[in-house]
JSON list of C-alpha atoms and ligand atoms in Angstrom, two decimals:
[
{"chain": "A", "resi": 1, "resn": "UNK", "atom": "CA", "xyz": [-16.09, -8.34, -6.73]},
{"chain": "A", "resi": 2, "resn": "UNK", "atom": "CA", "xyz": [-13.33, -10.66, -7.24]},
{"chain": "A", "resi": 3, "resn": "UNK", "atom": "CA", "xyz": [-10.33, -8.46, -5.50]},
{"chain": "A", "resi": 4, "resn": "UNK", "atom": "CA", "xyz": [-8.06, -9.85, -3.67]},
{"chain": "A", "resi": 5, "resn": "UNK", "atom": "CA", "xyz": [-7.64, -6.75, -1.55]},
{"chain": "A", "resi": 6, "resn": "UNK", "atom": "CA", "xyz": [-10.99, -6.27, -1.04]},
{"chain": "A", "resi": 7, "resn": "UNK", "atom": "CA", "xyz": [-11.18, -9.97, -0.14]},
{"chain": "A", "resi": 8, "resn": "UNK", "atom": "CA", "xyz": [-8.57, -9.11, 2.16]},
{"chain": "A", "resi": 9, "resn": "UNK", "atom": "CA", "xyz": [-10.87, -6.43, 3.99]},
{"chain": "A", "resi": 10, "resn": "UNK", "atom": "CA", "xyz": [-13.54, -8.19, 4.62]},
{"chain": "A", "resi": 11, "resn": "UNK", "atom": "CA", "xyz": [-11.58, -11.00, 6.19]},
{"chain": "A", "resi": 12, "resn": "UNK", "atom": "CA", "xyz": [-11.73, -13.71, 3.57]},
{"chain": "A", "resi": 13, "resn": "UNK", "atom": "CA", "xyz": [-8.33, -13.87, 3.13]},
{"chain": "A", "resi": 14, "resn": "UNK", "atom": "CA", "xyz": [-5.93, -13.72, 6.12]},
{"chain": "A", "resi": 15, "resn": "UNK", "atom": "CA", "xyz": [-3.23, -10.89, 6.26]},
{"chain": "A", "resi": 16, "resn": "UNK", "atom": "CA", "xyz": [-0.88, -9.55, 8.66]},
{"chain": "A", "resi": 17, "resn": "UNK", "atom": "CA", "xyz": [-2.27, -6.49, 9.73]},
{"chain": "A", "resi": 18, "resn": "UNK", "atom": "CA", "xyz": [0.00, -3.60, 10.69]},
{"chain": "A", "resi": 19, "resn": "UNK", "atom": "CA", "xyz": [-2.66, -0.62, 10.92]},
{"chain": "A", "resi": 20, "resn": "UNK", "atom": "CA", "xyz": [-6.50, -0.61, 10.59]},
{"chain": "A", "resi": 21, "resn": "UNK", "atom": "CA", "xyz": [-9.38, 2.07, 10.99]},
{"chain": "A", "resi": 22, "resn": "UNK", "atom": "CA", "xyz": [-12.72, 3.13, 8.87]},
{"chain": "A", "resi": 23, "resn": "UNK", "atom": "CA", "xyz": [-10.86, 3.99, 5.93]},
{"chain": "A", "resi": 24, "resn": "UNK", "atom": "CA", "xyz": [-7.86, 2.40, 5.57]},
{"chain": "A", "resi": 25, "resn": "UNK", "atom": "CA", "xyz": [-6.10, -0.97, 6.06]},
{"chain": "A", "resi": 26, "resn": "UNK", "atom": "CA", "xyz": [-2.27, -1.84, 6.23]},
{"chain": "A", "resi": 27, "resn": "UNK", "atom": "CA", "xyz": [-0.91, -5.41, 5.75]},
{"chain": "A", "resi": 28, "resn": "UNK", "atom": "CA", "xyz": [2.67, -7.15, 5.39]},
{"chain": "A", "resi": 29, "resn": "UNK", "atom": "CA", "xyz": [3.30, -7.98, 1.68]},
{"chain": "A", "resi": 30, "resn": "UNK", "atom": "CA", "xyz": [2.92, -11.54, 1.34]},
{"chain": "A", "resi": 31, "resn": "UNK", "atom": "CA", "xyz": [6.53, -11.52, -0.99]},
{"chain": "A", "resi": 32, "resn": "UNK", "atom": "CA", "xyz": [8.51, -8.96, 0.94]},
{"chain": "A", "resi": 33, "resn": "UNK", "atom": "CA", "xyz": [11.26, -6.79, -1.02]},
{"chain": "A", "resi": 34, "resn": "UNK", "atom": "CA", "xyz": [12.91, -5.23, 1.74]},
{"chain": "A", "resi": 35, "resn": "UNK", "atom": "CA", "xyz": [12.90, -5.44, 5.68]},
{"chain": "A", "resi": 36, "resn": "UNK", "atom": "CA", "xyz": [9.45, -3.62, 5.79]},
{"chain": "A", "resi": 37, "resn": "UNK", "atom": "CA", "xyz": [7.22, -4.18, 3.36]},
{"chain": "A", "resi": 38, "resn": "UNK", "atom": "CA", "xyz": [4.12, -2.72, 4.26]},
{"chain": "A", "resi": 39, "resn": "UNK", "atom": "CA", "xyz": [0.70, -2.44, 1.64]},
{"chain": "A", "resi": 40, "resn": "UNK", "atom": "CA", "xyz": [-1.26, 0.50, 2.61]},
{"chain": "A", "resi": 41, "resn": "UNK", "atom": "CA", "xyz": [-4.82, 0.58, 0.85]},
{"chain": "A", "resi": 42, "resn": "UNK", "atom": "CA", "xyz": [-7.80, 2.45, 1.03]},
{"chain": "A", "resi": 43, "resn": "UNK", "atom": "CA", "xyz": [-11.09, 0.50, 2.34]},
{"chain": "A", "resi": 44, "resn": "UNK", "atom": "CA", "xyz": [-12.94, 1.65, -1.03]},
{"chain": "A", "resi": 45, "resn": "UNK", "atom": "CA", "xyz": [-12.07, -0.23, -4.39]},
{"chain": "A", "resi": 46, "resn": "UNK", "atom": "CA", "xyz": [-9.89, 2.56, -6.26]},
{"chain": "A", "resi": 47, "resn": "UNK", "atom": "CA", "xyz": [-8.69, 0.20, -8.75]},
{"chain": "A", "resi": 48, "resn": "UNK", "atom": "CA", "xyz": [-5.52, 2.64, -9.16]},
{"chain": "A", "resi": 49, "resn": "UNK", "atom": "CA", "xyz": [-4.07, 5.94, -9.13]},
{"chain": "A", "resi": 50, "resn": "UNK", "atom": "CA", "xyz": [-5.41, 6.48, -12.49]},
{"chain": "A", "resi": 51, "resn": "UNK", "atom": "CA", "xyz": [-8.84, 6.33, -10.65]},
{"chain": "A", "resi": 52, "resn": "UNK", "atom": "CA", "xyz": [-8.11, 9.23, -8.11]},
{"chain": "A", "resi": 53, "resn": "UNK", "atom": "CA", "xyz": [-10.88, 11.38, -7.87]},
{"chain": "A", "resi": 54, "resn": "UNK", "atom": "CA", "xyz": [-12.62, 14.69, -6.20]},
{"chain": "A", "resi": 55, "resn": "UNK", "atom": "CA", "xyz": [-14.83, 12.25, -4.69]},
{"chain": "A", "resi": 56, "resn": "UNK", "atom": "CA", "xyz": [-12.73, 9.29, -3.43]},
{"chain": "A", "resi": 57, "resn": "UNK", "atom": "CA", "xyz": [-9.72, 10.83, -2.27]},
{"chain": "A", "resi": 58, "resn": "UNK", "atom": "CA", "xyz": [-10.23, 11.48, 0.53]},
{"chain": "A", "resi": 59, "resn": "UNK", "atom": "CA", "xyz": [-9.32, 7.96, 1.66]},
{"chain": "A", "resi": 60, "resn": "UNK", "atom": "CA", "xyz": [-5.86, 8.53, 0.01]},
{"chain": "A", "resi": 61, "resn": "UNK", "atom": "CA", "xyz": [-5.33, 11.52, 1.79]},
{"chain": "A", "resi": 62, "resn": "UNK", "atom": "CA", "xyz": [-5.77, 9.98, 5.24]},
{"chain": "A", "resi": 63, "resn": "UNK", "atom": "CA", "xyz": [-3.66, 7.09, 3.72]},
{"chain": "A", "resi": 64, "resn": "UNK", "atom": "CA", "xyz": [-0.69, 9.49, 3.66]},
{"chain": "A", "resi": 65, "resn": "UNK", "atom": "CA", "xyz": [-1.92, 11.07, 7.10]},
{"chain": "A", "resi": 66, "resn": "UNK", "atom": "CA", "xyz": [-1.39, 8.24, 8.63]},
{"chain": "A", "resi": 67, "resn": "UNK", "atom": "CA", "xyz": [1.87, 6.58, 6.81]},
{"chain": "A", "resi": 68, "resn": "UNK", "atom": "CA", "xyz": [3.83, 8.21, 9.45]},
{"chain": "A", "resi": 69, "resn": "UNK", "atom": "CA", "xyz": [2.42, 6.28, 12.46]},
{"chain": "A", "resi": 70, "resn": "UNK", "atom": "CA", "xyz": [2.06, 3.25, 10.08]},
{"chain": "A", "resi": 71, "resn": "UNK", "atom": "CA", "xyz": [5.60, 3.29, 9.21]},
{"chain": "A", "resi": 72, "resn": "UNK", "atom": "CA", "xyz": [6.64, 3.49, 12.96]},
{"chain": "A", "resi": 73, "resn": "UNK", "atom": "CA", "xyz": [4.74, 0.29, 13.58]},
{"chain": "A", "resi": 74, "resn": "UNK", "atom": "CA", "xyz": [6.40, -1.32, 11.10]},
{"chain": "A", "resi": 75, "resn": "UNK", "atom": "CA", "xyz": [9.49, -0.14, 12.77]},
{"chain": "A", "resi": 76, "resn": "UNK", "atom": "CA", "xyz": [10.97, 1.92, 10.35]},
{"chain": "A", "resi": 77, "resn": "UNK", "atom": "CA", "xyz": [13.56, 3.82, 12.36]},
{"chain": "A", "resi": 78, "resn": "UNK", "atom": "CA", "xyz": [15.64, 5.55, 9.74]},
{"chain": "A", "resi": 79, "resn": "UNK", "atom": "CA", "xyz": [13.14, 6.68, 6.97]},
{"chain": "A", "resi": 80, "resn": "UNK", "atom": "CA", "xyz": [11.04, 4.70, 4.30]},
{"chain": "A", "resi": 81, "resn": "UNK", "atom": "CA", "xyz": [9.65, 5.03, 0.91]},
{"chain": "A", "resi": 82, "resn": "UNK", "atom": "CA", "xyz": [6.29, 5.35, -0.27]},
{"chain": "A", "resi": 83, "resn": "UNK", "atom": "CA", "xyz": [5.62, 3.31, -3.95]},
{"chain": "A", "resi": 84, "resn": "UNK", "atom": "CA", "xyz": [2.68, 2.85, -6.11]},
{"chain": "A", "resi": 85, "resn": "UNK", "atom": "CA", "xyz": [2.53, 1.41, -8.99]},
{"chain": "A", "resi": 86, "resn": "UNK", "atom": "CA", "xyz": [0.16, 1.88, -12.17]},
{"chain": "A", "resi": 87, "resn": "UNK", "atom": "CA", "xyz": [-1.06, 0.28, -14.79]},
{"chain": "A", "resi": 88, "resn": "UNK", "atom": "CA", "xyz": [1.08, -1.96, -16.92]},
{"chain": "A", "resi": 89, "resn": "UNK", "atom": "CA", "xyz": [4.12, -0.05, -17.24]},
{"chain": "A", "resi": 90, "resn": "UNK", "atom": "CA", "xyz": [4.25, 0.55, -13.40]},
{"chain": "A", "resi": 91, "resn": "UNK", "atom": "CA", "xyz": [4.10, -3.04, -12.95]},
{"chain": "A", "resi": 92, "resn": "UNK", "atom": "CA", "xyz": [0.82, -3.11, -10.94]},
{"chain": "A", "resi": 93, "resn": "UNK", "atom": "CA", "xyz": [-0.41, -6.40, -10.54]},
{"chain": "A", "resi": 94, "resn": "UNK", "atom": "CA", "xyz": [-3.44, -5.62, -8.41]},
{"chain": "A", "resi": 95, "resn": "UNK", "atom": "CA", "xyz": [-6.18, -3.91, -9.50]},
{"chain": "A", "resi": 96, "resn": "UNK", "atom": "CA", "xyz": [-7.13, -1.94, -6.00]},
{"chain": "A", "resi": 97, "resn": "UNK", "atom": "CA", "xyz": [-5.28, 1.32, -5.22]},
{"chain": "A", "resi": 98, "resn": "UNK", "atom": "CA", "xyz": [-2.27, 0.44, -2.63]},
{"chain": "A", "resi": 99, "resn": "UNK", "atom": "CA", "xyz": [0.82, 2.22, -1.84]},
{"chain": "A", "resi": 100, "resn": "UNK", "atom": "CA", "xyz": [3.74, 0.52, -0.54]},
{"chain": "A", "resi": 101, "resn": "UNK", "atom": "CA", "xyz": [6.11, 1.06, 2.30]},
{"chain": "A", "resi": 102, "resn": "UNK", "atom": "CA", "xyz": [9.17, 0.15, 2.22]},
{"chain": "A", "resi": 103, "resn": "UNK", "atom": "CA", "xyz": [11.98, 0.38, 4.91]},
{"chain": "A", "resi": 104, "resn": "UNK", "atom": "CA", "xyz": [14.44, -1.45, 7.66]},
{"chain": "A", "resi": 105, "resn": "UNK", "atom": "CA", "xyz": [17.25, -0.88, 5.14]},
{"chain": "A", "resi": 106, "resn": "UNK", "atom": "CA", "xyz": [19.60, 1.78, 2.97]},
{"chain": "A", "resi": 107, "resn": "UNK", "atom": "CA", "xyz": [17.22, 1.57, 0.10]},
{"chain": "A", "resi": 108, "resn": "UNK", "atom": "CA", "xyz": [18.93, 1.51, -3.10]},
{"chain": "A", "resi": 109, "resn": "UNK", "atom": "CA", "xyz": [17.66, 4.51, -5.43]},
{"chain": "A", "resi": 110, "resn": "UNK", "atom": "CA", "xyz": [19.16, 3.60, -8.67]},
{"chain": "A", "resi": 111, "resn": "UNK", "atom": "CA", "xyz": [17.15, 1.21, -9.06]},
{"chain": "A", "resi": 112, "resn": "UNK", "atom": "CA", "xyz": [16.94, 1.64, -12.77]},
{"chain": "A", "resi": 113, "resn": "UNK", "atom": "CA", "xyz": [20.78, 1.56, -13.30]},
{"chain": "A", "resi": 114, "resn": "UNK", "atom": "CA", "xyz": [21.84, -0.90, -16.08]},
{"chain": "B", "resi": 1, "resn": "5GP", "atom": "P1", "xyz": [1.75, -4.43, -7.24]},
{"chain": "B", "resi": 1, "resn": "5GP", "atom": "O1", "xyz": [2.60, -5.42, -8.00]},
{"chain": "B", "resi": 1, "resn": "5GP", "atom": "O2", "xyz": [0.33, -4.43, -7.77]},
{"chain": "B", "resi": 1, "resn": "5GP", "atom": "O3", "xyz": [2.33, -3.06, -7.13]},
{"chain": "B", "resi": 1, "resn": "5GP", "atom": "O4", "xyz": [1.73, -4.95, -5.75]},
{"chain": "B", "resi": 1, "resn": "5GP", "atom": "C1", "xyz": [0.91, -5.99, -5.31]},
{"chain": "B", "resi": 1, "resn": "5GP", "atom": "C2", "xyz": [1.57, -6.53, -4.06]},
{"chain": "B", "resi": 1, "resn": "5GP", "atom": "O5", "xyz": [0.62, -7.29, -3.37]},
{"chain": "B", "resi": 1, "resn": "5GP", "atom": "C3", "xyz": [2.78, -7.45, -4.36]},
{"chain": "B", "resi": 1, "resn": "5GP", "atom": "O6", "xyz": [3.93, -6.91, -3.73]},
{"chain": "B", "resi": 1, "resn": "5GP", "atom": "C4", "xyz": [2.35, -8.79, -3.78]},
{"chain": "B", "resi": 1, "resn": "5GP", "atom": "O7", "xyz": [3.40, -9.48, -3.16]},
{"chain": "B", "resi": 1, "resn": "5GP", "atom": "C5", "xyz": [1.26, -8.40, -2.80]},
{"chain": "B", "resi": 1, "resn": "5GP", "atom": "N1", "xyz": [0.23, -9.42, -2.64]},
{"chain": "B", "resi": 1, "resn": "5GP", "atom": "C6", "xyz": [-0.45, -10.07, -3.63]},
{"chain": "B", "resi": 1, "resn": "5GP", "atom": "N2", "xyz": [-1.35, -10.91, -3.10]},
{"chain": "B", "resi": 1, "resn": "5GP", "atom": "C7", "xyz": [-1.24, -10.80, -1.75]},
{"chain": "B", "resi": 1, "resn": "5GP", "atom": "C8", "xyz": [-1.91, -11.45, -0.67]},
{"chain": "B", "resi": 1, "resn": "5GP", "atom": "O8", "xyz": [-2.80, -12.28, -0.82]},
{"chain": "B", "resi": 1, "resn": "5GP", "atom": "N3", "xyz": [-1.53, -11.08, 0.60]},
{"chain": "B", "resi": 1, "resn": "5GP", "atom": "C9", "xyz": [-0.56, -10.15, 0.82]},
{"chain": "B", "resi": 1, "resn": "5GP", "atom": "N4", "xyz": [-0.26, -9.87, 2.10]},
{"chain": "B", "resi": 1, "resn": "5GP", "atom": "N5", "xyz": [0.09, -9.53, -0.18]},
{"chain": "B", "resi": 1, "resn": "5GP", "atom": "C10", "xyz": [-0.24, -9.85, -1.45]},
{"chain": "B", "resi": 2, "resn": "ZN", "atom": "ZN1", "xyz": [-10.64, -4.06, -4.26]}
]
């Protein structure tokens, strides 16, 4: 399958890894928005959260288990965000399920704000 996340599991591309077990895989985001910019995905192609099943979320509920501990390794001291985004009007550019982390600064929350 030509993902570029999956091709980042199985060790065809290169990443920065922050956290990996079974399941789930967390990488530095090769164009960083903030301090910490962490991409948290599960090992299984979910192509997005629009694809969130009985049977496959499992994986996205150990994502979350673990986004405490991942967010500590990515040294996130004072809180973080969690963002995924879906489809074309979330502004997802790649197709396999990821949420990310983002921290090591006072995140602005209006980000909407004309
Ligand atoms: P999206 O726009 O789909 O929500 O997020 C995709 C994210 O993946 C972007 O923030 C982008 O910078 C990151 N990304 C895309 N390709 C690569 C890559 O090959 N390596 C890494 N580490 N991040 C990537
Ligand atoms: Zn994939």
């Amino acid at each position: 399958m030509d993902c570029i996340f999956c091709k980042i599991i199985a060790g065809e591309i290169p990443s920065a890894k922050v956290y990996e077990d079974d399941d789930i895989l967390a990488f530095k985001d090769i164009n960083p928005i903030a301090p910490v910019h962490v991409i948290v995905i599960p090992k299984t192609h979910i192509a997005s959260m629009d694809e969130i099943r009985p049977e496959n979320s499992a994986a996205v509920a150990k994502i979350f288990e673990k986004i405490p501990e991942i967010a500590r390794l990515a040294g996130c001291e004072n809180g973080y965000r969690v963002v995924s985004n879906c489809g074309a009007d979330g502004g997802q550019t790649v197709p396999h399920l990821h949420f990310h982390l983002l921290g090591g600064m006072a995140l602005p929350w209006d980000v909407f704000a004309k």
